[in-house]
PDB file of C-alpha atoms in Angstrom:
ATOM      1  CA  MET A   1      -0.041  -0.425  -0.069  1.00 40.00           C
ATOM      2  CA  ASN A   2       1.046   3.580  -0.863  1.00 44.00           C
ATOM      3  CA  GLN A   3       1.926   5.700   2.197  1.00 48.00           C
ATOM      4  CA  GLY A   4       2.385   8.531   0.559  1.00 53.00           C
ATOM      5  CA  TYR A   5       1.265  11.170  -2.338  1.00 49.00           C
ATOM      6  CA  ASP A   6       3.583  12.752  -5.541  1.00 53.00           C
ATOM      7  CA  PRO A   7       2.546  15.347  -6.897  1.00 48.00           C
ATOM      8  CA  GLN A   8       4.146  14.599  -9.950  1.00 49.00           C
ATOM      9  CA  SER A   9       1.879  11.658 -10.193  1.00 45.00           C
ATOM     10  CA  PHE A  10      -1.328  14.069 -10.598  1.00 44.00           C
ATOM     11  CA  GLY A  11       0.817  15.770 -13.622  1.00 46.00           C
ATOM     12  CA  VAL A  12       1.580  19.089 -11.487  1.00 50.00           C
ATOM     13  CA  ARG A  13       4.636  21.164 -12.017  1.00 57.00           C
ATOM     14  CA  GLN A  14       6.756  21.265  -8.679  1.00 60.00           C
ATOM     15  CA  ASP A  15       7.613  25.070  -9.255  1.00 56.00           C
ATOM     16  CA  SER A  16       4.202  26.015  -9.090  1.00 85.00           C
ATOM     17  CA  ILE A  17       3.180  24.129  -6.139  1.00 85.00           C
ATOM     18  CA  SER A  18       5.720  25.773  -5.015  1.00 87.00           C
ATOM     19  CA  SER A  19       4.702  29.341  -5.955  1.00 90.00           C
ATOM     20  CA  TYR A  20       0.980  28.674  -4.892  1.00 93.00           C
ATOM     21  CA  THR A  21       2.812  27.581  -1.630  1.00 93.00           C
ATOM     22  CA  ALA A  22       4.632  31.083  -1.108  1.00 93.00           C
ATOM     23  CA  LYS A  23       1.721  33.056  -1.702  1.00 94.00           C
ATOM     24  CA  THR A  24      -0.843  31.576   0.490  1.00 96.00           C
ATOM     25  CA  PHE A  25       2.493  32.341   3.424  1.00 97.00           C
ATOM     26  CA  GLY A  26       2.031  35.568   2.224  1.00 96.00           C
ATOM     27  CA  TRP A  27      -0.968  36.467   2.860  1.00 96.00           C
ATOM     28  CA  MET A  28      -0.755  34.582   6.569  1.00 96.00           C
ATOM     29  CA  PHE A  29       2.113  36.590   7.369  1.00 97.00           C
ATOM     30  CA  LEU A  30       0.583  40.199   6.336  1.00 97.00           C
ATOM     31  CA  GLY A  31      -2.470  39.547   8.418  1.00 96.00           C
ATOM     32  CA  LEU A  32      -0.144  38.560  11.840  1.00 96.00           C
ATOM     33  CA  LEU A  33       1.141  41.755  10.163  1.00 96.00           C
ATOM     34  CA  THR A  34      -1.907  43.472  10.036  1.00 96.00           C
ATOM     35  CA  THR A  35      -3.091  42.167  13.793  1.00 95.00           C
ATOM     36  CA  PHE A  36       0.502  42.904  15.673  1.00 92.00           C
ATOM     37  CA  ALA A  37       0.552  46.622  14.528  1.00 93.00           C
ATOM     38  CA  LEU A  38      -2.889  47.369  15.081  1.00 93.00           C
ATOM     39  CA  SER A  39      -2.195  45.641  18.343  1.00 91.00           C
ATOM     40  CA  MET A  40       0.750  47.666  19.142  1.00 90.00           C
ATOM     41  CA  ALA A  41      -0.521  51.012  18.236  1.00 90.00           C
ATOM     42  CA  ILE A  42      -3.921  50.070  20.051  1.00 88.00           C
ATOM     43  CA  TYR A  43      -1.787  50.062  23.776  1.00 86.00           C
ATOM     44  CA  SER A  44       0.905  52.289  22.491  1.00 85.00           C
ATOM     45  CA  THR A  45      -2.238  55.152  22.195  1.00 85.00           C
ATOM     46  CA  GLY A  46      -3.703  54.119  25.221  1.00 79.00           C
ATOM     47  CA  ALA A  47      -7.020  52.852  23.489  1.00 75.00           C
ATOM     48  CA  ILE A  48      -6.878  49.559  25.340  1.00 75.00           C
ATOM     49  CA  TYR A  49      -8.222  51.384  28.365  1.00 72.00           C
ATOM     50  CA  TRP A  50     -10.768  52.918  26.959  1.00 73.00           C
ATOM     51  CA  LEU A  51     -11.490  49.048  24.937  1.00 68.00           C
ATOM     52  CA  TYR A  52     -11.172  47.239  28.525  1.00 65.00           C
ATOM     53  CA  ASN A  53     -13.810  49.195  30.040  1.00 64.00           C
ATOM     54  CA  SER A  54     -16.795  48.143  27.842  1.00 60.00           C
ATOM     55  CA  LEU A  55     -18.254  45.614  26.867  1.00 57.00           C
ATOM     56  CA  LEU A  56     -16.394  45.694  22.797  1.00 61.00           C
ATOM     57  CA  PRO A  57     -13.962  42.808  23.383  1.00 59.00           C
ATOM     58  CA  TYR A  58     -16.566  40.407  23.890  1.00 62.00           C
ATOM     59  CA  VAL A  59     -18.618  41.813  20.837  1.00 70.00           C
ATOM     60  CA  LEU A  60     -15.466  41.633  19.162  1.00 67.00           C
ATOM     61  CA  MET A  61     -14.607  38.120  20.068  1.00 68.00           C
ATOM     62  CA  ILE A  62     -18.016  36.923  18.675  1.00 74.00           C
ATOM     63  CA  ALA A  63     -17.581  38.869  15.469  1.00 76.00           C
ATOM     64  CA  GLU A  64     -14.273  36.976  15.177  1.00 75.00           C
ATOM     65  CA  LEU A  65     -16.194  33.963  14.944  1.00 74.00           C
ATOM     66  CA  VAL A  66     -18.714  35.283  12.973  1.00 81.00           C
ATOM     67  CA  VAL A  67     -16.111  36.298  10.939  1.00 83.00           C
ATOM     68  CA  VAL A  68     -14.261  32.714  10.413  1.00 80.00           C
ATOM     69  CA  ILE A  69     -17.329  30.591  10.542  1.00 81.00           C
ATOM     70  CA  TYR A  70     -19.033  32.958   7.233  1.00 83.00           C
ATOM     71  CA  LEU A  71     -16.008  32.700   5.032  1.00 83.00           C
ATOM     72  CA  SER A  72     -15.327  29.106   5.702  1.00 79.00           C
ATOM     73  CA  ALA A  73     -19.143  28.354   4.847  1.00 79.00           C
ATOM     74  CA  ARG A  74     -19.314  30.979   2.024  1.00 80.00           C
ATOM     75  CA  VAL A  75     -16.350  30.681   0.425  1.00 80.00           C
ATOM     76  CA  HIS A  76     -17.179  29.201  -2.504  1.00 80.00           C
ATOM     77  CA  LYS A  77     -19.834  32.376  -3.566  1.00 86.00           C
ATOM     78  CA  LEU A  78     -17.813  34.848  -2.420  1.00 86.00           C
ATOM     79  CA  SER A  79     -15.918  37.189  -4.682  1.00 90.00           C
ATOM     80  CA  ILE A  80     -11.628  36.769  -4.183  1.00 90.00           C
ATOM     81  CA  GLY A  81     -11.884  40.439  -3.219  1.00 92.00           C
ATOM     82  CA  ALA A  82     -14.553  39.795   0.089  1.00 92.00           C
ATOM     83  CA  ALA A  83     -12.549  36.402   0.588  1.00 91.00           C
ATOM     84  CA  ARG A  84      -9.606  38.383   0.881  1.00 93.00           C
ATOM     85  CA  GLY A  85     -11.604  41.413   2.745  1.00 93.00           C
ATOM     86  CA  LEU A  86     -12.847  39.149   5.800  1.00 92.00           C
ATOM     87  CA  PHE A  87      -9.515  37.774   6.172  1.00 94.00           C
ATOM     88  CA  PHE A  88      -7.804  40.775   7.105  1.00 95.00           C
ATOM     89  CA  ALA A  89     -11.205  42.063   9.173  1.00 92.00           C
ATOM     90  CA  TYR A  90     -10.701  39.097  11.403  1.00 91.00           C
ATOM     91  CA  ALA A  91      -7.188  39.866  11.213  1.00 94.00           C
ATOM     92  CA  ALA A  92      -8.000  43.892  12.436  1.00 92.00           C
ATOM     93  CA  LEU A  93     -10.662  42.374  14.945  1.00 88.00           C
ATOM     94  CA  ASN A  94      -8.222  40.038  16.790  1.00 90.00           C
ATOM     95  CA  ALA A  95      -5.935  42.712  17.442  1.00 89.00           C
ATOM     96  CA  VAL A  96      -8.151  44.265  20.016  1.00 84.00           C
ATOM     97  CA  THR A  97      -7.506  40.637  22.054  1.00 82.00           C
ATOM     98  CA  PHE A  98      -3.372  40.993  21.476  1.00 86.00           C
ATOM     99  CA  SER A  99      -3.767  44.515  22.544  1.00 86.00           C
ATOM    100  CA  SER A 100      -4.110  43.600  25.875  1.00 84.00           C
ATOM    101  CA  LEU A 101      -1.222  41.712  25.715  1.00 87.00           C
ATOM    102  CA  PHE A 102       1.749  44.127  25.739  1.00 85.00           C
ATOM    103  CA  ALA A 103      -0.403  45.230  29.144  1.00 82.00           C
ATOM    104  CA  VAL A 104       0.511  41.906  30.457  1.00 84.00           C
ATOM    105  CA  TYR A 105       3.886  40.829  29.596  1.00 89.00           C
ATOM    106  CA  SER A 106       6.991  42.535  29.277  1.00 87.00           C
ATOM    107  CA  VAL A 107       7.839  43.677  25.504  1.00 86.00           C
ATOM    108  CA  SER A 108      11.176  41.328  25.875  1.00 90.00           C
ATOM    109  CA  SER A 109       9.031  38.435  26.969  1.00 91.00           C
ATOM    110  CA  LEU A 110       7.345  39.220  24.173  1.00 91.00           C
ATOM    111  CA  VAL A 111       9.549  39.509  22.063  1.00 91.00           C
ATOM    112  CA  PHE A 112      11.744  36.065  22.983  1.00 94.00           C
ATOM    113  CA  VAL A 113       8.067  33.971  22.824  1.00 95.00           C
ATOM    114  CA  PHE A 114       7.815  35.431  18.916  1.00 95.00           C
ATOM    115  CA  GLY A 115      10.761  33.962  18.135  1.00 95.00           C
ATOM    116  CA  MET A 116      10.339  31.021  19.732  1.00 96.00           C
ATOM    117  CA  THR A 117       6.776  30.085  17.589  1.00 97.00           C
ATOM    118  CA  ALA A 118       8.439  31.854  14.108  1.00 96.00           C
ATOM    119  CA  LEU A 119      11.055  28.646  14.968  1.00 97.00           C
ATOM    120  CA  TYR A 120       8.477  25.942  15.270  1.00 97.00           C
ATOM    121  CA  PHE A 121       5.737  26.811  13.443  1.00 97.00           C
ATOM    122  CA  GLY A 122       9.121  27.284  10.415  1.00 97.00           C
ATOM    123  CA  ILE A 123      10.431  23.967  11.402  1.00 97.00           C
ATOM    124  CA  MET A 124       7.024  22.091  10.985  1.00 97.00           C
ATOM    125  CA  ALA A 125       5.852  24.214   7.334  1.00 96.00           C
ATOM    126  CA  VAL A 126       8.830  22.648   6.037  1.00 96.00           C
ATOM    127  CA  TYR A 127       8.279  19.469   7.377  1.00 96.00           C
ATOM    128  CA  GLY A 128       4.369  19.831   5.944  1.00 95.00           C
ATOM    129  CA  ALA A 129       5.583  20.729   2.729  1.00 93.00           C
ATOM    130  CA  ALA A 130       8.172  18.010   1.355  1.00 92.00           C
ATOM    131  CA  THR A 131       7.248  15.405   3.807  1.00 92.00           C
ATOM    132  CA  LYS A 132       5.088  12.744   0.975  1.00 90.00           C
ATOM    133  CA  THR A 133       3.491  11.107   4.075  1.00 92.00           C
ATOM    134  CA  ASP A 134      -0.426  11.374   3.819  1.00 92.00           C
ATOM    135  CA  LEU A 135      -0.689  13.908   6.814  1.00 93.00           C
ATOM    136  CA  SER A 136      -4.395  14.011   6.124  1.00 90.00           C
ATOM    137  CA  ARG A 137      -4.717  10.356   8.234  1.00 91.00           C
ATOM    138  CA  ILE A 138      -3.912  12.218  11.379  1.00 91.00           C
ATOM    139  CA  ARG A 139      -6.729  15.188  11.275  1.00 91.00           C
ATOM    140  CA  PRO A 140      -8.983  12.581  13.081  1.00 92.00           C
ATOM    141  CA  VAL A 141      -6.674  12.714  15.783  1.00 93.00           C
ATOM    142  CA  LEU A 142      -6.022  16.544  15.416  1.00 92.00           C
ATOM    143  CA  LEU A 143     -10.250  16.722  16.134  1.00 90.00           C
ATOM    144  CA  PHE A 144     -10.058  14.856  19.008  1.00 92.00           C
ATOM    145  CA  GLY A 145      -7.330  17.155  20.662  1.00 89.00           C
ATOM    146  CA  LEU A 146      -9.431  19.790  19.975  1.00 88.00           C
ATOM    147  CA  ILE A 147     -12.247  19.000  21.760  1.00 90.00           C
ATOM    148  CA  ALA A 148     -10.168  17.545  24.523  1.00 89.00           C
ATOM    149  CA  LEU A 149      -8.435  21.276  24.734  1.00 88.00           C
ATOM    150  CA  LEU A 150     -11.538  22.920  24.983  1.00 85.00           C
ATOM    151  CA  ALA A 151     -12.840  20.630  27.977  1.00 88.00           C
ATOM    152  CA  MET A 152      -9.398  21.072  30.099  1.00 86.00           C
ATOM    153  CA  LEU A 153      -9.686  24.696  29.269  1.00 82.00           C
ATOM    154  CA  LEU A 154     -13.232  24.537  31.184  1.00 84.00           C
ATOM    155  CA  LEU A 155     -11.650  22.578  33.449  1.00 84.00           C
ATOM    156  CA  SER A 156      -8.806  24.586  34.507  1.00 79.00           C
ATOM    157  CA  ILE A 157     -11.439  27.435  35.495  1.00 79.00           C
ATOM    158  CA  PHE A 158     -11.775  25.519  38.464  1.00 85.00           C
ATOM    159  CA  ILE A 159      -8.320  23.068  38.465  1.00 83.00           C
ATOM    160  CA  PRO A 160      -5.568  25.749  38.413  1.00 79.00           C
ATOM    161  CA  ALA A 161      -3.209  22.467  38.423  1.00 81.00           C
ATOM    162  CA  LEU A 162      -4.362  21.405  34.831  1.00 83.00           C
ATOM    163  CA  ASN A 163      -3.445  25.329  33.169  1.00 86.00           C
ATOM    164  CA  THR A 164       0.951  23.588  32.196  1.00 89.00           C
ATOM    165  CA  GLY A 165      -0.604  20.811  30.850  1.00 89.00           C
ATOM    166  CA  MET A 166      -3.442  22.453  28.715  1.00 89.00           C
ATOM    167  CA  CYS A 167      -0.497  24.691  26.929  1.00 91.00           C
ATOM    168  CA  LEU A 168       1.309  21.776  26.803  1.00 93.00           C
ATOM    169  CA  ILE A 169      -1.190  19.741  24.938  1.00 92.00           C
ATOM    170  CA  GLY A 170      -2.139  23.222  23.092  1.00 92.00           C
ATOM    171  CA  VAL A 171       1.425  23.449  21.562  1.00 95.00           C
ATOM    172  CA  VAL A 172       1.480  19.386  19.992  1.00 95.00           C
ATOM    173  CA  ILE A 173      -1.409  20.205  18.908  1.00 94.00           C
ATOM    174  CA  PHE A 174      -0.904  23.448  16.879  1.00 95.00           C
ATOM    175  CA  VAL A 175       2.503  22.422  15.673  1.00 96.00           C
ATOM    176  CA  ALA A 176       0.472  19.048  13.769  1.00 96.00           C
ATOM    177  CA  PHE A 177      -1.870  21.304  12.435  1.00 95.00           C
ATOM    178  CA  THR A 178       1.092  23.325  11.457  1.00 97.00           C
ATOM    179  CA  ALA A 179       2.108  20.693   9.074  1.00 97.00           C
ATOM    180  CA  TYR A 180      -1.007  19.665   8.421  1.00 96.00           C
ATOM    181  CA  ASP A 181      -2.773  21.939   6.732  1.00 96.00           C
ATOM    182  CA  THR A 182       1.012  22.796   4.729  1.00 96.00           C
ATOM    183  CA  GLN A 183       0.008  19.659   2.871  1.00 95.00           C
ATOM    184  CA  MET A 184      -3.143  21.171   2.502  1.00 94.00           C
ATOM    185  CA  ILE A 185      -2.037  23.981   0.493  1.00 95.00           C
ATOM    186  CA  ARG A 186      -0.710  21.394  -2.144  1.00 91.00           C
ATOM    187  CA  ARG A 187      -4.082  19.640  -1.911  1.00 91.00           C
ATOM    188  CA  ASN A 188      -5.840  22.389  -2.805  1.00 91.00           C
ATOM    189  CA  TYR A 189      -3.408  23.802  -5.561  1.00 91.00           C
ATOM    190  CA  MET A 190      -3.822  19.919  -7.385  1.00 89.00           C
ATOM    191  CA  MET A 191      -7.970  19.728  -6.480  1.00 89.00           C
ATOM    192  CA  PHE A 192      -8.826  23.738  -8.122  1.00 88.00           C
ATOM    193  CA  GLN A 193      -6.050  24.079 -10.170  1.00 84.00           C
ATOM    194  CA  GLY A 194      -8.473  24.025 -13.144  1.00 84.00           C
ATOM    195  CA  SER A 195     -10.779  27.129 -11.632  1.00 86.00           C
ATOM    196  CA  PRO A 196      -8.231  30.338 -11.382  1.00 88.00           C
ATOM    197  CA  GLU A 197     -10.771  31.652  -8.814  1.00 90.00           C
ATOM    198  CA  MET A 198     -10.959  29.068  -6.342  1.00 91.00           C
ATOM    199  CA  LEU A 199      -7.665  28.572  -6.837  1.00 91.00           C
ATOM    200  CA  GLN A 200      -7.219  31.804  -4.871  1.00 92.00           C
ATOM    201  CA  LYS A 201     -10.241  31.524  -2.496  1.00 92.00           C
ATOM    202  CA  ALA A 202      -8.633  28.301  -1.006  1.00 92.00           C
ATOM    203  CA  SER A 203      -5.454  30.292  -0.675  1.00 94.00           C
ATOM    204  CA  ILE A 204      -6.922  32.401   1.579  1.00 94.00           C
ATOM    205  CA  ILE A 205      -8.751  30.039   3.377  1.00 93.00           C
ATOM    206  CA  SER A 206      -5.512  28.624   3.931  1.00 95.00           C
ATOM    207  CA  ALA A 207      -3.663  31.138   4.808  1.00 95.00           C
ATOM    208  CA  LEU A 208      -6.242  32.234   7.552  1.00 94.00           C
ATOM    209  CA  GLN A 209      -6.223  28.347   8.508  1.00 94.00           C
ATOM    210  CA  LEU A 210      -2.047  29.121   9.058  1.00 96.00           C
ATOM    211  CA  TYR A 211      -2.428  32.457  10.851  1.00 96.00           C
ATOM    212  CA  LEU A 212      -4.887  30.535  13.855  1.00 93.00           C
ATOM    213  CA  ASP A 213      -2.472  27.638  13.669  1.00 95.00           C
ATOM    214  CA  PHE A 214       0.797  30.597  14.507  1.00 96.00           C
ATOM    215  CA  ILE A 215      -1.621  32.927  16.937  1.00 94.00           C
ATOM    216  CA  ASN A 216      -2.755  29.574  19.130  1.00 93.00           C
ATOM    217  CA  LEU A 217       0.716  28.291  18.966  1.00 95.00           C
ATOM    218  CA  PHE A 218       2.250  31.634  20.219  1.00 95.00           C
ATOM    219  CA  LEU A 219      -0.575  31.893  22.566  1.00 92.00           C
ATOM    220  CA  TYR A 220       0.202  28.487  24.477  1.00 93.00           C
ATOM    221  CA  LEU A 221       3.713  29.492  24.341  1.00 95.00           C
ATOM    222  CA  LEU A 222       3.137  32.644  26.318  1.00 94.00           C
ATOM    223  CA  ARG A 223       1.308  30.981  28.722  1.00 91.00           C
ATOM    224  CA  LEU A 224       4.236  28.824  29.384  1.00 91.00           C
ATOM    225  CA  PHE A 225       7.448  31.032  28.907  1.00 90.00           C
ATOM    226  CA  GLY A 226       6.108  34.486  28.944  1.00 82.00           C
ATOM    227  CA  ARG A 227       6.965  36.760  31.693  1.00 80.00           C
ATOM    228  CA  ARG A 228       4.766  39.253  33.186  1.00 76.00           C
ATOM    229  CA  ASP A 229       5.484  42.638  33.805  1.00 63.00           C
TER     230      ASP A 229
END
């Protein structure tokens, strides 16, 4: 039984996939840049104190969830411009949540954890892009892990001792998701290469998934290694 797959067997040029993958990671990077730039602006201007003295953060968290669900569910019907707009809208909304990190953690700590996240993310992204192993087989395990992680998150409210274990599991899950979602870029390319419009929209969805992988990995590592002011 074949334990892997090769894009060449589908008549797909490797340089085309490489270019498509690079563009997808480019969108992800721009999303991260939007979030971190806006979060720094919110904190440095003092807007954070006004925001967190209102119900707006909770409203924005609900809006973030709505944007992700809508983009994922309607991607086939959305225009390319609308898909990109929703992606950057999510990145901007997420900046409000991230602005609070500057008030809790030291800047040096945030920089250190960001570098650690980039290293882990980069290693797993390279693995996901290079491996011949079919990573789609681990998807059920990852989904089960997310459910277990959510359960531990709820339990940690009442049992704080679970926090470290929860963060370690979160790191493992999202480094694995990074490899899986990176490989899915190739699969999307092979699936939609006959439809340029759908190919571009699939790139935005992949960028969003990788963005979420990076953000969640950063947050769990920050809870493990971050130093508070």
